[in-house]
XYZ file of C-alpha atoms in Angstrom:
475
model
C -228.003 35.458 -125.383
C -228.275 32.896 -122.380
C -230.188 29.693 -123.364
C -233.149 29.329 -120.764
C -233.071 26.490 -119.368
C -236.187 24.048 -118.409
C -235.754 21.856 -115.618
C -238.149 18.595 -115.883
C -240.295 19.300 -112.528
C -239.608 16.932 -109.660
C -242.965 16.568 -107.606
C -242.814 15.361 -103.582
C -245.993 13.831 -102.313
C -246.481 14.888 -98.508
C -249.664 13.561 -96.268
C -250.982 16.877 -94.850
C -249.247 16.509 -91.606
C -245.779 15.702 -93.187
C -246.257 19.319 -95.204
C -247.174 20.975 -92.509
C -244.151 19.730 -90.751
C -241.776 20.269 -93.398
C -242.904 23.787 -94.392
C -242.554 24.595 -90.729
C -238.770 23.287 -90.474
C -237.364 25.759 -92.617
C -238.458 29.213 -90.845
C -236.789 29.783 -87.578
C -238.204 29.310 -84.353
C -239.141 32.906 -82.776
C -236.868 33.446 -79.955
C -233.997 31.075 -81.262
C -230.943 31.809 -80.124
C -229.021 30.805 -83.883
C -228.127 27.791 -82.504
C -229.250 24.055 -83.254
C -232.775 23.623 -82.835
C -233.087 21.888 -79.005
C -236.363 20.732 -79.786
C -237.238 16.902 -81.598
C -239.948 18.560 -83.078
C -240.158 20.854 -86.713
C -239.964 24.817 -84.761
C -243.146 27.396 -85.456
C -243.335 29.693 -87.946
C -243.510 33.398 -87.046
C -244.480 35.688 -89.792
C -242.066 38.313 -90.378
C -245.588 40.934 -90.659
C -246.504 40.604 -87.197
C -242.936 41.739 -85.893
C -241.523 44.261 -89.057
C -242.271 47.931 -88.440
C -245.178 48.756 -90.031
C -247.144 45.589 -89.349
C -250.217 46.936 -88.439
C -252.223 49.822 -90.911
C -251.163 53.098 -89.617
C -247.834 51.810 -87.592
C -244.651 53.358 -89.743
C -242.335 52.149 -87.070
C -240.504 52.910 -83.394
C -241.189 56.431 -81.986
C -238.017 57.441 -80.395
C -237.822 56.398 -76.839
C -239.102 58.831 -74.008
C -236.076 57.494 -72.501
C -234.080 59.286 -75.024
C -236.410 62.378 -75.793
C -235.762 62.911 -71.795
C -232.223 62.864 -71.820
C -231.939 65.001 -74.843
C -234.118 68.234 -72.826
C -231.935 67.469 -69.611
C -230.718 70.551 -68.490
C -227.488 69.060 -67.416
C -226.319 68.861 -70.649
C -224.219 71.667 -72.127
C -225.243 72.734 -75.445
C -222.456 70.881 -76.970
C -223.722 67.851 -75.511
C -226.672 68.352 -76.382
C -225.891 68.671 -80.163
C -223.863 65.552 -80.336
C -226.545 63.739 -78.749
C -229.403 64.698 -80.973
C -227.042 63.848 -83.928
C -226.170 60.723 -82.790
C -230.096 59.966 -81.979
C -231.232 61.005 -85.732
C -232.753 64.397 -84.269
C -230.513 66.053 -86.103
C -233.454 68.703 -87.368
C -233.108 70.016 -84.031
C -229.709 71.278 -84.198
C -229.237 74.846 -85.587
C -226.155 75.939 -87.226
C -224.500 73.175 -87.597
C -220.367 73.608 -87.520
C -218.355 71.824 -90.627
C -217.780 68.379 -88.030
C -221.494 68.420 -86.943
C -222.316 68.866 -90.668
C -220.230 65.579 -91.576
C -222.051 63.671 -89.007
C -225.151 64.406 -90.319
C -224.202 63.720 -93.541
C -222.898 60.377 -93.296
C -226.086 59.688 -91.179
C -228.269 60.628 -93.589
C -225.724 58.864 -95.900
C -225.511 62.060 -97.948
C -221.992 61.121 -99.373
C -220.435 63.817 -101.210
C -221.673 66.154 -98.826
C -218.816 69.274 -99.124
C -218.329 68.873 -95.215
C -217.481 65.041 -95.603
C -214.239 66.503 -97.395
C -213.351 68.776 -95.079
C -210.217 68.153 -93.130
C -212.197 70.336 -89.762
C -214.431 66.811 -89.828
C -213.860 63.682 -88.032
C -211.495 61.319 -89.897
C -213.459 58.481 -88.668
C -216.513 60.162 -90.537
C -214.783 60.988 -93.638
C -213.210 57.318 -93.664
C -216.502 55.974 -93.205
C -218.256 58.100 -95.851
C -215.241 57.085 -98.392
C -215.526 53.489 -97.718
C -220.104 54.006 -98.443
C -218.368 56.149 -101.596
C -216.480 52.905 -103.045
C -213.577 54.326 -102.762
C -211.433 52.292 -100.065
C -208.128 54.420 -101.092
C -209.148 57.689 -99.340
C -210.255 55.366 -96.242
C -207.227 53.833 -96.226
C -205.064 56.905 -96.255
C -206.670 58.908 -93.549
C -207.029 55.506 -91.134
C -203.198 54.297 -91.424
C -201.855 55.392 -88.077
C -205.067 55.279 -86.211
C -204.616 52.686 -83.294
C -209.117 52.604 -82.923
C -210.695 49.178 -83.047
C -212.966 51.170 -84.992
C -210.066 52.250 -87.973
C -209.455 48.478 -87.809
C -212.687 47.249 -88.928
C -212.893 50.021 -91.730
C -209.438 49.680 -92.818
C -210.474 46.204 -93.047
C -214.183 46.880 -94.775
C -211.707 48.856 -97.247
C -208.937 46.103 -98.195
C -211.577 43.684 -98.512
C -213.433 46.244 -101.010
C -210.184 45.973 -103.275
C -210.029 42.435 -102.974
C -206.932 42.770 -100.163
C -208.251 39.788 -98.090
C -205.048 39.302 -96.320
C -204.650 42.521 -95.379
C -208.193 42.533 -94.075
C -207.087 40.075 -91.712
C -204.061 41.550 -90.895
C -205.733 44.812 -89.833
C -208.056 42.648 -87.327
C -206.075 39.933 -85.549
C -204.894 42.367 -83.249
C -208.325 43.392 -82.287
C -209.460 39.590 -81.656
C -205.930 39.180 -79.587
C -206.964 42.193 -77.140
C -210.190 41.275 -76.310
C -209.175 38.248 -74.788
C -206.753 40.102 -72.493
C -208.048 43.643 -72.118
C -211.404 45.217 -70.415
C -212.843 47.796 -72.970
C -214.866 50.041 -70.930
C -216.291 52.531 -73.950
C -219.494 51.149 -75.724
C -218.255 52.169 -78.820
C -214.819 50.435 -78.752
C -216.241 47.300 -77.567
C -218.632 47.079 -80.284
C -216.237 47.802 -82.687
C -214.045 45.481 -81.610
C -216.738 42.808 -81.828
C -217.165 43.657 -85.268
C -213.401 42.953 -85.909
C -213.699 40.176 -84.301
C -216.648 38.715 -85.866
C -215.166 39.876 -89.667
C -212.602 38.289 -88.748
C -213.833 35.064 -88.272
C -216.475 35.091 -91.426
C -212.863 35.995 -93.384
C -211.102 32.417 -91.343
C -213.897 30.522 -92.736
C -214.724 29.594 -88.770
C -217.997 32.096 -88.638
C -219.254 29.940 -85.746
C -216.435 30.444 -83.333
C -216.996 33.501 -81.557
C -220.495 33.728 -82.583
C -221.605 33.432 -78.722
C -218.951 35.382 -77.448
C -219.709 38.024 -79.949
C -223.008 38.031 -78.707
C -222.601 38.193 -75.196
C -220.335 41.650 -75.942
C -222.810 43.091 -77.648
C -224.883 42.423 -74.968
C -222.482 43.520 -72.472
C -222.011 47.241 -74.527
C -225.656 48.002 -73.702
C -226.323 46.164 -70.410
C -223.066 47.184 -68.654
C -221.246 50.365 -70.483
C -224.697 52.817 -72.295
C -227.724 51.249 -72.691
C -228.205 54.110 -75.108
C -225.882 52.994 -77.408
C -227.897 52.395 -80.581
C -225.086 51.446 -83.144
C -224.816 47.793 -80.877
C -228.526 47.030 -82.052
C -227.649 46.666 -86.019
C -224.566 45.210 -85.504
C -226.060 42.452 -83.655
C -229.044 42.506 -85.642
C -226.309 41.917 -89.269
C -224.899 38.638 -87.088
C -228.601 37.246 -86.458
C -229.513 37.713 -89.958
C -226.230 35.924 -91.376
C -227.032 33.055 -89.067
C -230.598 33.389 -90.600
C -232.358 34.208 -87.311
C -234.854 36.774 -88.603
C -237.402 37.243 -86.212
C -234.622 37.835 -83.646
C -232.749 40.381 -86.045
C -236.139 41.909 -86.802
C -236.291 42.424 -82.756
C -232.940 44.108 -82.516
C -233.653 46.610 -85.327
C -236.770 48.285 -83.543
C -234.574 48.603 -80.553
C -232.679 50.520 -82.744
C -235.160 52.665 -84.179
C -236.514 52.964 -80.832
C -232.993 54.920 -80.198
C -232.821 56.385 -83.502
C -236.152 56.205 -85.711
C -233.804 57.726 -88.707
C -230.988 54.548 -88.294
C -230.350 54.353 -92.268
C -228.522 50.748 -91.622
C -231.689 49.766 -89.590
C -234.161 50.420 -91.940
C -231.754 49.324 -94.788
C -231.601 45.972 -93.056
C -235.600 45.565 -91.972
C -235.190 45.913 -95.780
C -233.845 43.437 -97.040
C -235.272 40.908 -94.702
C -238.458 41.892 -96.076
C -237.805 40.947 -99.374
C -236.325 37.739 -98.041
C -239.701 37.356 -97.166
C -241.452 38.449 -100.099
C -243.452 40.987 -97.942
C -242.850 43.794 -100.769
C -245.271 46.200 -99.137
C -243.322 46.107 -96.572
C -239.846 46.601 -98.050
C -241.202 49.262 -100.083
C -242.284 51.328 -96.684
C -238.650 50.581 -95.727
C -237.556 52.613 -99.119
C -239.983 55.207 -98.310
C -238.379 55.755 -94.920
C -235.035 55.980 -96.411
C -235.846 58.430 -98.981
C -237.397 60.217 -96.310
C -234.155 60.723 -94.172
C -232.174 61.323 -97.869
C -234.480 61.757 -101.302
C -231.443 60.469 -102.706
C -230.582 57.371 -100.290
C -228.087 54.987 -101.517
C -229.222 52.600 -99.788
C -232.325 53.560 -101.031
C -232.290 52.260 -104.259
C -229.870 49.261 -103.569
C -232.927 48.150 -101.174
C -235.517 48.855 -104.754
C -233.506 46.843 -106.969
C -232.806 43.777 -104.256
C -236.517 43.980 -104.578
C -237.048 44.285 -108.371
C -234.574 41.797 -109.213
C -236.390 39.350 -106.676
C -239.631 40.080 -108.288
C -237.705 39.291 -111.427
C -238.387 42.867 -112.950
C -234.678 43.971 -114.283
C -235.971 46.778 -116.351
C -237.475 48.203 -113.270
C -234.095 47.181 -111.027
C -232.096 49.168 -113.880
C -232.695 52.833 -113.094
C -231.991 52.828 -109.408
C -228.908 51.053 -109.595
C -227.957 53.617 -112.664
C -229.007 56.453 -110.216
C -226.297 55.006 -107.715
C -223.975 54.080 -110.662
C -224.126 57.672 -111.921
C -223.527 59.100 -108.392
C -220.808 56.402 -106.942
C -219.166 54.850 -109.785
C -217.198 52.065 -107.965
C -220.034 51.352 -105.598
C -219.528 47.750 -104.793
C -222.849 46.541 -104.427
C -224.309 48.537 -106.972
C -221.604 46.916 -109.355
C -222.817 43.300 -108.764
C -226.484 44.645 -109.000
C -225.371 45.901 -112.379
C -224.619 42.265 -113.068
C -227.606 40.595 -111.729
C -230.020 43.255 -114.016
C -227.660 41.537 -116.974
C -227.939 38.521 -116.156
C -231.876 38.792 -115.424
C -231.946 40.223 -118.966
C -230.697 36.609 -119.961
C -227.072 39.154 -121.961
C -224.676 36.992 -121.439
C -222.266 39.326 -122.358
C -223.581 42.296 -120.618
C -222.950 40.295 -117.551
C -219.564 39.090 -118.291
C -218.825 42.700 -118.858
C -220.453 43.952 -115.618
C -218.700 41.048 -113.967
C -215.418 41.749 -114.410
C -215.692 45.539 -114.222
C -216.696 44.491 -110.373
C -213.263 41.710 -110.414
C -211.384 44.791 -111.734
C -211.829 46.616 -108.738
C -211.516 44.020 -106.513
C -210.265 41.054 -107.712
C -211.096 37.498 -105.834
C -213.832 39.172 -103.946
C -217.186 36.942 -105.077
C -219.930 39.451 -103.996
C -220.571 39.965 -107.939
C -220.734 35.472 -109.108
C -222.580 35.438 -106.075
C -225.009 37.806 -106.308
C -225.721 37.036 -109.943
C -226.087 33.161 -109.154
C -228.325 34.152 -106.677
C -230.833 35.887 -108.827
C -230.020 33.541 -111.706
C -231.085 30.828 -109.244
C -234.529 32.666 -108.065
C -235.406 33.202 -111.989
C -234.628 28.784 -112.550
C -231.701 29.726 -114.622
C -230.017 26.837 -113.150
C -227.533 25.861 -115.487
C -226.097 29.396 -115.005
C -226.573 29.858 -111.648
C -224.603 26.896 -110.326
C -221.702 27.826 -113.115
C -221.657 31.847 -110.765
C -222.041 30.209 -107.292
C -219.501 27.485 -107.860
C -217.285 30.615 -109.221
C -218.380 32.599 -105.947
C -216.885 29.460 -103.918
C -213.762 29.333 -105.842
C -213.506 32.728 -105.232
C -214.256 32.787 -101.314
C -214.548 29.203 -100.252
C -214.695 29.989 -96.333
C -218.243 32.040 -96.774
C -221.017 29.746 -96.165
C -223.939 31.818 -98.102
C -222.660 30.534 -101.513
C -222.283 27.361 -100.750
C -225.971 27.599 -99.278
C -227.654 28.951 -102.187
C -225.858 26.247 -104.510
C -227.695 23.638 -101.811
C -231.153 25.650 -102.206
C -230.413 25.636 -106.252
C -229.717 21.750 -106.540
C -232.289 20.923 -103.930
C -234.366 23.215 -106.585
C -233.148 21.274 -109.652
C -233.811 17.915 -107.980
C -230.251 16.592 -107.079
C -230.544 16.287 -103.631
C -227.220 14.269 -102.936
C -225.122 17.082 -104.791
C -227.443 19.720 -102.720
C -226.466 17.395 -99.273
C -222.338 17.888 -99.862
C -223.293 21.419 -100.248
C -224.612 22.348 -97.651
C -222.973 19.869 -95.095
C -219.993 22.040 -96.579
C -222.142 25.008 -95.566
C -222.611 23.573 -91.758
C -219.343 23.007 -91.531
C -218.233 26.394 -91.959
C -221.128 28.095 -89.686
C -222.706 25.059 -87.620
C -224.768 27.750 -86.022
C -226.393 28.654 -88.921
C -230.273 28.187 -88.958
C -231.925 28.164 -92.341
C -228.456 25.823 -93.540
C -229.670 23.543 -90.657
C -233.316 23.572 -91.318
C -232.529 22.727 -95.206
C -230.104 19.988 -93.962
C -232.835 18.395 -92.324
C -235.399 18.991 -95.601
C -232.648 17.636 -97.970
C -232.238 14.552 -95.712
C -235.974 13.911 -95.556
C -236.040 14.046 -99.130
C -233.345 11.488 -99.723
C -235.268 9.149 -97.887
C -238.252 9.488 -100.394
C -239.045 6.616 -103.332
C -239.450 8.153 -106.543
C -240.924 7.432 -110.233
C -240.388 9.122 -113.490
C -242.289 9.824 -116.169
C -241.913 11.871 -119.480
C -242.050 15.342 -117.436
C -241.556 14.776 -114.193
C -240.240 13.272 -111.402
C -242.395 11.806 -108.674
C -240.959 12.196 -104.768
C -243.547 9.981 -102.475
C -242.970 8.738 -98.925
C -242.447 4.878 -98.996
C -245.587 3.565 -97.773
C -247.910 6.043 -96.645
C -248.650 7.560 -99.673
C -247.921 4.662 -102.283
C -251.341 4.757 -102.612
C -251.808 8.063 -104.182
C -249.145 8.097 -106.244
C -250.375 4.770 -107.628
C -253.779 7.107 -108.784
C -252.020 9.387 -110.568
């Protein structure tokens, strides 16, 4: 069993104003662009409630855009065209009979993953590749994607070597892509988003995440603005970079474009998600899982979505049978692997989630999603002992990702050792400059450092020379 560990509580004594301020310089600024804050002063908070779908009492998201709803009863469009376009718009309810191909795209969609027609050589390799790679199993992606010349096939083949721990490889299947944009005009939406992607994976694999991050950007912005402004895959993807430069309210802002485009985007409502629970807005995050199970009762991404919230709510037993459901269904489901870990470790079995550990490093070893995503939870339930032994594995592991070294910042900022939380996340800034919440806690940690401090038997006393030596003094 793992020994629970009790930290001796550290205390910091804040005037009103200087709490105020310091709560308010760790959310982002609405409207921030993920770069350094330009402002002297702490940024305002936002609540995630007013901008998530579902923020107001009968709102359960984006309608789909008249724009689109137009376009799809134009009578210029053949019925072919019509078909693929109410697929690729999550109308796919609309479209009678569909053929094997048009039943794969559905499918994957709906992220129905051993649909029979996501099997079926009449389907779109692209699709099947895709669904394989959802699957966990990177093989079959990897075998139908090795001649295909698509920026597209490069960022899965990628997604795939990287599931099997093949991080050199990953990069070798993108460098070409990040070469050719800087000498060739892409004039399809779809290849120049993918081709941001691989350029921006890429980069997070370098260990230089901040370096195209504004050119990145400004393509994504370019594949809507220049090439189809109805291209709703461009939305998440630039939603996913916001997010890992921990720039919600902006992400949040890209995903209703997207479900303004498609209102069934799995990977929008997946993501809304997640940053809910970030937030600890679990009414919220659970509409996002109803919405999912609504497109597919038996949504994946679904029940990875209940048990990120679970496990943040520190409730493994109720964590346990969705990621069994997606264990049962996908057995070499990445993420559902390191969940398996986390519900272990939450369960304070040591064992258990050695075990569950390296059946993830079997499968792909060197990758740290699994250390990491235990020494995250570890870290939310104070197991800090623990959790710093996982994230400081996760870094070994993967020392060019800057989330790890983040949440070993948050943890010893947590466990009061605020100059071993400073080297980690200047580490952290160095990696992703760019990055807002590693920033914001820079500028906390520092703040603290500059704080007096007294012990006593059970805790440790934080106070602001001067201005409130006086209360401290009264306690």
């Amino acid at each position: 069993m793992m020994q629970l560990s009790v930290p001796r509580w550290t205390l910091c004594m804040f005037v009103l104003g200087a709490l105020c301020a310091t709560a308010a310089s760790v959310t982002a600024h609405p409207g921030h662009n993920g770069a350094e804050d330009e402002a002297d002063g702490p940024p305002q908070i936002t609540p995630l409630d007013a901008i998530l779908p579902g923020g107001r009492e009968g709102d359960d998201g984006p309608k789909l855009s008249a724009v689109v709803a137009q376009l799809l009863d134009d009578p210029v469009l053949t019925e072919s065209e019509r078909r693929l376009l109410a697929i690729f718009h999550g109308q796919w309810e609309t479209v009678d009979n569909p053929t094997v191909a048009e039943q794969a795209r559905i499918a994957l969609r709906r992220y129905d993953l051993k649909a029979p027609a996501l099997f079926d050589a009449q389907s779109d390799a692209h699709i099947r590749a895709e669904a394989a790679l959802h699957r966990g199993d990177p093989a079959m992606t990897l075998d139908l994607l090795a001649e295909d010349p698509t920026a597209h096939a490069a960022v899965l083949r990628a997604l795939a070597h990287e599931q099997r721990g093949e991080m050199e490889a990953a990069v070798a299947a993108l460098v070409p892509w990040r070469d050719r944009l800087g000498v060739e005009t892409i004039d399809s939406a779809a290849e120049l988003v993918a081709a941001t992607n691989a350029m921006v994976m890429l980069a997070r694999l370098e260990g230089r995440p901040a370096q195209e991050y504004h050119l990145a950007m400004t393509l994504l912005g370019k594949a809507v603005a220049d090439l189809d402004r109805l291209y709703c895959p461009q939305h998440p993807a630039e939603a996913r970079l916001l997010q890992e430069k921990g720039n919600p309210p902006q992400a949040v802002a890209a995903l209703n474009d997207a479900l303004s485009l498609n209102p069934n985007c799995s990977q929008a409502w997946h993501l809304l998600g997640v940053m809910a629970v970030d937030s600890y807005n679990f009414d919220r995050a659970e509409l996002c899982i109803r919405k999912l199970r609504e497109i597919n009762s038996d949504h994946p991404l679904a029940d990875l979505l209940a048990a990120e919230m679970y496990l943040t709510q520190r409730d493994p037993d109720s964590a346990a049978p969705a990621i069994d459901r997606l264990l049962d269904a996908y057995p070499t489901h990445r993420e559902a692997l390191a969940m398996r870990a986390a519900v272990a470790a939450l369960r304070y079995d040591t064992q258990a989630t050695r075990d569950a550990v390296a059946a993830f490093d079997a499968l792909a070893p060197g990758h740290p999603l699994a250390d990491f995503t235990v020494g995250r939870f570890l870290s939310m339930a104070r197991q800090y002992r623990d959790a710093e032994a996982y994230l400081r594995s996760a870094i070994r592991k993967s020392p060019n990702l800057p989330a790890p070294h983040l949440e070993l910042g948050l943890l010893l900022m947590q466990s009061g050792d605020e100059r071993e939380a400073l080297d980690a996340l200047r580490i952290a800034q160095q990696i992703d400059p760019f990055h807002v919440r590693v920033n914001n806690q820079l500028k906390l940690v520092n703040e603290l450092l500059s704080y007096d401090q007294i012990e006593t038997e059970h805790f440790i006393i934080k106070f602001h020379p001067g201005r409130d030596e006086v209360l401290v003094g009264r306690i």
